[in-house]
């Protein structure tokens, strides 16, 4: 089918670009360069090993230095254990657990090679072929299933060849605490036969609505539900909320945040509590003993020793086969009792759940989900619920060509355009003062957003205003290019003077314990680094500790703060604004603040784009426009 053929071509383009940039980072780089790019842990120490499924060896590893560096070694990633003595000394495997500075990797071998005893060991993350293979297989599966399976109806609806239907026997689940539109969303989800969509703008209680809908779905037909999201963080949040509502939820995969509570909800956590686990531990101990005995024959070899060694290994393998069978029984038992299974999009095809089918699938944060990845879980279900906001951050795509040709358009966006009858827009928001909300509502949500009475007029203090645009035009704050990222040191310094003055004013209204939370954000990484440095060097701001944070817009998606400063950074005579033209990212930035939003930028540069010109007009209409010259004494 043409639809999937095109998607497969776009995915191929994206994979090639992703591989090209991976090779560029790794091909001729030293281990120190790979480490600073987040692709390596080096040096590492082996903390233990045990036999695991399929006669493979699982090794526990700890990174012993450079522990502060961010990295890309994640659950499910392909990686390689290597020796820095000799490039030939390497063995590949899959990361099966990662938390803090420790991880477990299952190696494609049944014993550790001799070179691992000589030190200088490290782990490199390999190119993520697995995710691309899973996406490609799902698209091919969908293309071949369009005519001949019980899923063909759902596939046709999602590709625009059919229309969704709704049951008229509506089970009304009146849910305390939901507003009218949230209740309508739950009713639509329950009555949908194939497709329902919850469009949740910032602060409208999308997660709350979704969790109640999942509860109602389970009450309706008592069938297991699969709940997925593109990021581990989003999956973790839903897992915890569903557990709080009393549902039996099992999280497949490794959570991003390691808390005892979350770990107890993972498949691994539930397996370790299973009564049959004792038997597995005993078997593994026995198998390891046989292997250790076999190793004694490593150095002095005669024929008898060779046979003895083989017999011991055979015995260990036989026991591990038994371990595999018992493990599978435990997995089936734990998953069989679950009411909800949660995973990432690609994690939905992890070997533990690969063959499971579900009646209903829920995809949260669907506005950030790459379409080919969505087809992985869709091929396990007959009905799908999308929840998200296509007016906020879109998926990360490496290839500009693939993005322009359609890969950046999500299945959520396509479905909203094709099937408006499936959509419920959550209209009441519980986060922002109405003036902070107003511009976003006008540009992105057809002026439909309403601020709930509890937040509509909230301010930092009674005489304050909720919005400020501080115009740096004519101040000579010139942007600079550092590497591929822009920075504007004078704007950053001005922002911190402005913030320090406001913090001093706030000191008269709050104690240190009740002090408002503050975020300083910018789209540019170099500007963030500069502002983090300014925060560290400010004694006046340091006293408030973690209440003041500096980070990129992307890292604040889904979060909120009392006061938000945005450093727009760009200021040049040509009016070039680079990726400030991604107005969906700016929508995220402008909707994080509860009580006050301060935007600092150069109107002469920004006004070249109608979005910013209109925002500056909006600020003027609301008496929120100021010139940086007014603060000349700062």
PDB file of N, CA and C in Angstrom, residues 250-314:
ATOM      1  N   UNK A 250       1.831  -3.157  35.329  1.00  0.00           N
ATOM      2  CA  UNK A 250       3.190  -3.699  35.196  1.00  0.00           C
ATOM      3  C   UNK A 250       3.947  -2.863  34.174  1.00  0.00           C
ATOM      4  N   UNK A 251       5.079  -2.321  34.594  1.00  0.00           N
ATOM      5  CA  UNK A 251       5.925  -1.485  33.738  1.00  0.00           C
ATOM      6  C   UNK A 251       6.986  -2.373  33.093  1.00  0.00           C
ATOM      7  N   UNK A 252       6.939  -2.492  31.759  1.00  0.00           N
ATOM      8  CA  UNK A 252       7.937  -3.289  31.041  1.00  0.00           C
ATOM      9  C   UNK A 252       9.099  -2.374  30.672  1.00  0.00           C
ATOM     10  N   UNK A 253      10.302  -2.802  31.009  1.00  0.00           N
ATOM     11  CA  UNK A 253      11.469  -1.962  30.701  1.00  0.00           C
ATOM     12  C   UNK A 253      12.006  -1.307  31.961  1.00  0.00           C
ATOM     13  N   UNK A 254      12.967  -0.451  31.755  1.00  0.00           N
ATOM     14  CA  UNK A 254      13.736   0.126  32.857  1.00  0.00           C
ATOM     15  C   UNK A 254      13.317   1.582  33.056  1.00  0.00           C
ATOM     16  N   UNK A 255      12.757   1.946  34.214  1.00  0.00           N
ATOM     17  CA  UNK A 255      12.309   3.334  34.375  1.00  0.00           C
ATOM     18  C   UNK A 255      13.463   4.337  34.347  1.00  0.00           C
ATOM     19  N   UNK A 256      13.138   5.571  33.966  1.00  0.00           N
ATOM     20  CA  UNK A 256      14.165   6.620  33.917  1.00  0.00           C
ATOM     21  C   UNK A 256      14.510   7.055  35.335  1.00  0.00           C
ATOM     22  N   UNK A 257      13.468   7.115  36.168  1.00  0.00           N
ATOM     23  CA  UNK A 257      13.666   7.558  37.541  1.00  0.00           C
ATOM     24  C   UNK A 257      13.653   6.331  38.431  1.00  0.00           C
ATOM     25  N   UNK A 258      14.691   6.176  39.214  1.00  0.00           N
ATOM     26  CA  UNK A 258      14.773   4.953  40.007  1.00  0.00           C
ATOM     27  C   UNK A 258      14.288   5.238  41.414  1.00  0.00           C
ATOM     28  N   UNK A 259      12.999   4.919  41.660  1.00  0.00           N
ATOM     29  CA  UNK A 259      12.486   5.017  43.029  1.00  0.00           C
ATOM     30  C   UNK A 259      12.010   3.619  43.406  1.00  0.00           C
ATOM     31  N   UNK A 260      12.021   3.330  44.699  1.00  0.00           N
ATOM     32  CA  UNK A 260      11.598   1.990  45.145  1.00  0.00           C
ATOM     33  C   UNK A 260      10.187   1.687  44.658  1.00  0.00           C
ATOM     34  N   UNK A 261       9.344   2.726  44.708  1.00  0.00           N
ATOM     35  CA  UNK A 261       7.949   2.544  44.330  1.00  0.00           C
ATOM     36  C   UNK A 261       7.832   2.129  42.864  1.00  0.00           C
ATOM     37  N   UNK A 262       8.558   2.842  42.003  1.00  0.00           N
ATOM     38  CA  UNK A 262       8.494   2.522  40.567  1.00  0.00           C
ATOM     39  C   UNK A 262       9.092   1.157  40.283  1.00  0.00           C
ATOM     40  N   UNK A 263      10.233   0.879  40.929  1.00  0.00           N
ATOM     41  CA  UNK A 263      10.895  -0.406  40.673  1.00  0.00           C
ATOM     42  C   UNK A 263       9.998  -1.575  41.059  1.00  0.00           C
ATOM     43  N   UNK A 264       9.186  -1.380  42.113  1.00  0.00           N
ATOM     44  CA  UNK A 264       8.308  -2.476  42.540  1.00  0.00           C
ATOM     45  C   UNK A 264       7.181  -2.709  41.532  1.00  0.00           C
ATOM     46  N   UNK A 265       6.958  -1.724  40.619  1.00  0.00           N
ATOM     47  CA  UNK A 265       5.911  -1.873  39.607  1.00  0.00           C
ATOM     48  C   UNK A 265       6.451  -2.417  38.281  1.00  0.00           C
ATOM     49  N   UNK A 266       7.787  -2.537  38.175  1.00  0.00           N
ATOM     50  CA  UNK A 266       8.358  -3.043  36.920  1.00  0.00           C
ATOM     51  C   UNK A 266       8.191  -4.558  36.847  1.00  0.00           C
ATOM     52  N   UNK A 267       8.293  -5.063  35.626  1.00  0.00           N
ATOM     53  CA  UNK A 267       8.209  -6.518  35.430  1.00  0.00           C
ATOM     54  C   UNK A 267       9.317  -7.213  36.225  1.00  0.00           C
ATOM     55  N   UNK A 268      10.545  -6.653  36.165  1.00  0.00           N
ATOM     56  CA  UNK A 268      11.659  -7.240  36.937  1.00  0.00           C
ATOM     57  C   UNK A 268      11.354  -7.246  38.427  1.00  0.00           C
ATOM     58  N   UNK A 269      10.815  -6.109  38.912  1.00  0.00           N
ATOM     59  CA  UNK A 269      10.500  -5.990  40.342  1.00  0.00           C
ATOM     60  C   UNK A 269       9.457  -7.003  40.773  1.00  0.00           C
ATOM     61  N   UNK A 270       8.420  -7.161  39.949  1.00  0.00           N
ATOM     62  CA  UNK A 270       7.338  -8.108  40.294  1.00  0.00           C
ATOM     63  C   UNK A 270       7.824  -9.561  40.180  1.00  0.00           C
ATOM     64  N   UNK A 271       8.722  -9.794  39.213  1.00  0.00           N
ATOM     65  CA  UNK A 271       9.270 -11.153  39.070  1.00  0.00           C
ATOM     66  C   UNK A 271      10.097 -11.530  40.301  1.00  0.00           C
ATOM     67  N   UNK A 272      10.877 -10.548  40.809  1.00  0.00           N
ATOM     68  CA  UNK A 272      11.758 -10.874  41.939  1.00  0.00           C
ATOM     69  C   UNK A 272      10.957 -11.226  43.200  1.00  0.00           C
ATOM     70  N   UNK A 273       9.692 -10.776  43.263  1.00  0.00           N
ATOM     71  CA  UNK A 273       8.831 -11.092  44.408  1.00  0.00           C
ATOM     72  C   UNK A 273       8.063 -12.405  44.207  1.00  0.00           C
ATOM     73  N   UNK A 274       8.160 -12.972  43.018  1.00  0.00           N
ATOM     74  CA  UNK A 274       7.356 -14.160  42.690  1.00  0.00           C
ATOM     75  C   UNK A 274       7.856 -15.380  43.459  1.00  0.00           C
ATOM     76  N   UNK A 275       6.932 -16.213  43.981  1.00  0.00           N
ATOM     77  CA  UNK A 275       7.360 -17.395  44.766  1.00  0.00           C
ATOM     78  C   UNK A 275       8.306 -18.344  44.006  1.00  0.00           C
ATOM     79  N   UNK A 276       8.160 -18.425  42.667  1.00  0.00           N
ATOM     80  CA  UNK A 276       9.022 -19.361  41.908  1.00  0.00           C
ATOM     81  C   UNK A 276      10.435 -18.837  41.706  1.00  0.00           C
ATOM     82  N   UNK A 277      10.688 -17.597  42.144  1.00  0.00           N
ATOM     83  CA  UNK A 277      12.009 -16.999  41.929  1.00  0.00           C
ATOM     84  C   UNK A 277      13.091 -17.716  42.737  1.00  0.00           C
ATOM     85  N   UNK A 278      12.694 -18.243  43.896  1.00  0.00           N
ATOM     86  CA  UNK A 278      13.646 -19.000  44.739  1.00  0.00           C
ATOM     87  C   UNK A 278      14.287 -20.122  43.933  1.00  0.00           C
ATOM     88  N   UNK A 279      13.410 -20.823  43.215  1.00  0.00           N
ATOM     89  CA  UNK A 279      13.844 -21.966  42.394  1.00  0.00           C
ATOM     90  C   UNK A 279      14.858 -21.497  41.340  1.00  0.00           C
ATOM     91  N   UNK A 280      14.570 -20.362  40.711  1.00  0.00           N
ATOM     92  CA  UNK A 280      15.472 -19.831  39.680  1.00  0.00           C
ATOM     93  C   UNK A 280      16.832 -19.502  40.279  1.00  0.00           C
ATOM     94  N   UNK A 281      16.812 -18.862  41.460  1.00  0.00           N
ATOM     95  CA  UNK A 281      18.089 -18.493  42.091  1.00  0.00           C
ATOM     96  C   UNK A 281      18.910 -19.733  42.396  1.00  0.00           C
ATOM     97  N   UNK A 282      18.235 -20.786  42.869  1.00  0.00           N
ATOM     98  CA  UNK A 282      18.935 -22.047  43.186  1.00  0.00           C
ATOM     99  C   UNK A 282      19.522 -22.645  41.909  1.00  0.00           C
ATOM    100  N   UNK A 283      18.726 -22.647  40.833  1.00  0.00           N
ATOM    101  CA  UNK A 283      19.196 -23.187  39.541  1.00  0.00           C
ATOM    102  C   UNK A 283      20.415 -22.414  39.045  1.00  0.00           C
ATOM    103  N   UNK A 284      20.326 -21.079  39.121  1.00  0.00           N
ATOM    104  CA  UNK A 284      21.428 -20.245  38.609  1.00  0.00           C
ATOM    105  C   UNK A 284      22.707 -20.499  39.392  1.00  0.00           C
ATOM    106  N   UNK A 285      22.548 -20.659  40.706  1.00  0.00           N
ATOM    107  CA  UNK A 285      23.704 -20.917  41.564  1.00  0.00           C
ATOM    108  C   UNK A 285      24.377 -22.227  41.135  1.00  0.00           C
ATOM    109  N   UNK A 286      23.526 -23.229  40.912  1.00  0.00           N
ATOM    110  CA  UNK A 286      24.017 -24.546  40.502  1.00  0.00           C
ATOM    111  C   UNK A 286      24.748 -24.454  39.156  1.00  0.00           C
ATOM    112  N   UNK A 287      24.124 -23.759  38.189  1.00  0.00           N
ATOM    113  CA  UNK A 287      24.726 -23.627  36.859  1.00  0.00           C
ATOM    114  C   UNK A 287      26.072 -22.911  36.952  1.00  0.00           C
ATOM    115  N   UNK A 288      26.138 -21.873  37.788  1.00  0.00           N
ATOM    116  CA  UNK A 288      27.404 -21.143  37.939  1.00  0.00           C
ATOM    117  C   UNK A 288      28.485 -22.023  38.563  1.00  0.00           C
ATOM    118  N   UNK A 289      28.061 -22.900  39.499  1.00  0.00           N
ATOM    119  CA  UNK A 289      29.034 -23.817  40.112  1.00  0.00           C
ATOM    120  C   UNK A 289      29.613 -24.758  39.061  1.00  0.00           C
ATOM    121  N   UNK A 290      28.732 -25.305  38.202  1.00  0.00           N
ATOM    122  CA  UNK A 290      29.222 -26.186  37.122  1.00  0.00           C
ATOM    123  C   UNK A 290      30.184 -25.439  36.206  1.00  0.00           C
ATOM    124  N   UNK A 291      29.857 -24.203  35.887  1.00  0.00           N
ATOM    125  CA  UNK A 291      30.728 -23.420  35.007  1.00  0.00           C
ATOM    126  C   UNK A 291      32.078 -23.156  35.665  1.00  0.00           C
ATOM    127  N   UNK A 292      32.046 -22.816  36.961  1.00  0.00           N
ATOM    128  CA  UNK A 292      33.306 -22.557  37.669  1.00  0.00           C
ATOM    129  C   UNK A 292      34.178 -23.805  37.689  1.00  0.00           C
ATOM    130  N   UNK A 293      33.529 -24.992  37.872  1.00  0.00           N
ATOM    131  CA  UNK A 293      34.301 -26.248  37.855  1.00  0.00           C
ATOM    132  C   UNK A 293      34.916 -26.459  36.464  1.00  0.00           C
ATOM    133  N   UNK A 294      34.128 -26.146  35.429  1.00  0.00           N
ATOM    134  CA  UNK A 294      34.619 -26.314  34.055  1.00  0.00           C
ATOM    135  C   UNK A 294      35.832 -25.426  33.796  1.00  0.00           C
ATOM    136  N   UNK A 295      35.844 -24.251  34.405  1.00  0.00           N
ATOM    137  CA  UNK A 295      36.943 -23.297  34.190  1.00  0.00           C
ATOM    138  C   UNK A 295      38.272 -23.808  34.741  1.00  0.00           C
ATOM    139  N   UNK A 296      38.188 -24.721  35.704  1.00  0.00           N
ATOM    140  CA  UNK A 296      39.438 -25.268  36.266  1.00  0.00           C
ATOM    141  C   UNK A 296      40.226 -26.023  35.201  1.00  0.00           C
ATOM    142  N   UNK A 297      39.496 -26.492  34.183  1.00  0.00           N
ATOM    143  CA  UNK A 297      40.165 -27.272  33.137  1.00  0.00           C
ATOM    144  C   UNK A 297      40.698 -26.388  32.014  1.00  0.00           C
ATOM    145  N   UNK A 298      40.713 -25.102  32.244  1.00  0.00           N
ATOM    146  CA  UNK A 298      41.058 -24.187  31.160  1.00  0.00           C
ATOM    147  C   UNK A 298      42.535 -24.266  30.775  1.00  0.00           C
ATOM    148  N   UNK A 299      43.390 -24.358  31.776  1.00  0.00           N
ATOM    149  CA  UNK A 299      44.829 -24.254  31.514  1.00  0.00           C
ATOM    150  C   UNK A 299      45.455 -25.595  31.060  1.00  0.00           C
ATOM    151  N   UNK A 300      45.173 -26.670  31.837  1.00  0.00           N
ATOM    152  CA  UNK A 300      45.870 -27.942  31.509  1.00  0.00           C
ATOM    153  C   UNK A 300      44.907 -28.897  30.792  1.00  0.00           C
ATOM    154  N   UNK A 301      45.165 -29.061  29.506  1.00  0.00           N
ATOM    155  CA  UNK A 301      44.214 -29.797  28.689  1.00  0.00           C
ATOM    156  C   UNK A 301      44.734 -31.137  28.209  1.00  0.00           C
ATOM    157  N   UNK A 302      44.035 -32.200  28.609  1.00  0.00           N
ATOM    158  CA  UNK A 302      44.213 -33.481  27.943  1.00  0.00           C
ATOM    159  C   UNK A 302      42.847 -33.844  27.422  1.00  0.00           C
ATOM    160  N   UNK A 303      42.749 -35.054  26.818  1.00  0.00           N
ATOM    161  CA  UNK A 303      41.468 -35.437  26.237  1.00  0.00           C
ATOM    162  C   UNK A 303      40.398 -35.602  27.325  1.00  0.00           C
ATOM    163  N   UNK A 304      40.805 -36.238  28.427  1.00  0.00           N
ATOM    164  CA  UNK A 304      39.850 -36.497  29.521  1.00  0.00           C
ATOM    165  C   UNK A 304      39.324 -35.174  30.083  1.00  0.00           C
ATOM    166  N   UNK A 305      40.266 -34.213  30.225  1.00  0.00           N
ATOM    167  CA  UNK A 305      39.853 -32.918  30.777  1.00  0.00           C
ATOM    168  C   UNK A 305      38.868 -32.218  29.833  1.00  0.00           C
ATOM    169  N   UNK A 306      39.172 -32.377  28.534  1.00  0.00           N
ATOM    170  CA  UNK A 306      38.305 -31.742  27.537  1.00  0.00           C
ATOM    171  C   UNK A 306      36.886 -32.285  27.651  1.00  0.00           C
ATOM    172  N   UNK A 307      36.782 -33.611  27.787  1.00  0.00           N
ATOM    173  CA  UNK A 307      35.454 -34.246  27.891  1.00  0.00           C
ATOM    174  C   UNK A 307      34.754 -33.837  29.184  1.00  0.00           C
ATOM    175  N   UNK A 308      35.558 -33.801  30.255  1.00  0.00           N
ATOM    176  CA  UNK A 308      35.001 -33.412  31.561  1.00  0.00           C
ATOM    177  C   UNK A 308      34.454 -31.979  31.504  1.00  0.00           C
ATOM    178  N   UNK A 309      35.256 -31.104  30.885  1.00  0.00           N
ATOM    179  CA  UNK A 309      34.857 -29.697  30.746  1.00  0.00           C
ATOM    180  C   UNK A 309      33.550 -29.593  29.941  1.00  0.00           C
ATOM    181  N   UNK A 310      33.480 -30.364  28.831  1.00  0.00           N
ATOM    182  CA  UNK A 310      32.285 -30.313  27.984  1.00  0.00           C
ATOM    183  C   UNK A 310      31.062 -30.803  28.767  1.00  0.00           C
ATOM    184  N   UNK A 311      31.253 -31.882  29.537  1.00  0.00           N
ATOM    185  CA  UNK A 311      30.131 -32.441  30.310  1.00  0.00           C
ATOM    186  C   UNK A 311      29.612 -31.421  31.322  1.00  0.00           C
ATOM    187  N   UNK A 312      30.551 -30.708  31.965  1.00  0.00           N
ATOM    188  CA  UNK A 312      30.148 -29.704  32.958  1.00  0.00           C
ATOM    189  C   UNK A 312      29.384 -28.550  32.290  1.00  0.00           C
ATOM    190  N   UNK A 313      29.902 -28.122  31.118  1.00  0.00           N
ATOM    191  CA  UNK A 313      29.199 -27.053  30.398  1.00  0.00           C
ATOM    192  C   UNK A 313      27.813 -27.503  29.953  1.00  0.00           C
ATOM    193  N   UNK A 314      27.728 -28.738  29.450  1.00  0.00           N
ATOM    194  CA  UNK A 314      26.420 -29.274  29.021  1.00  0.00           C
ATOM    195  C   UNK A 314      25.428 -29.255  30.173  1.00  0.00           C
TER     196      UNK A 314
END
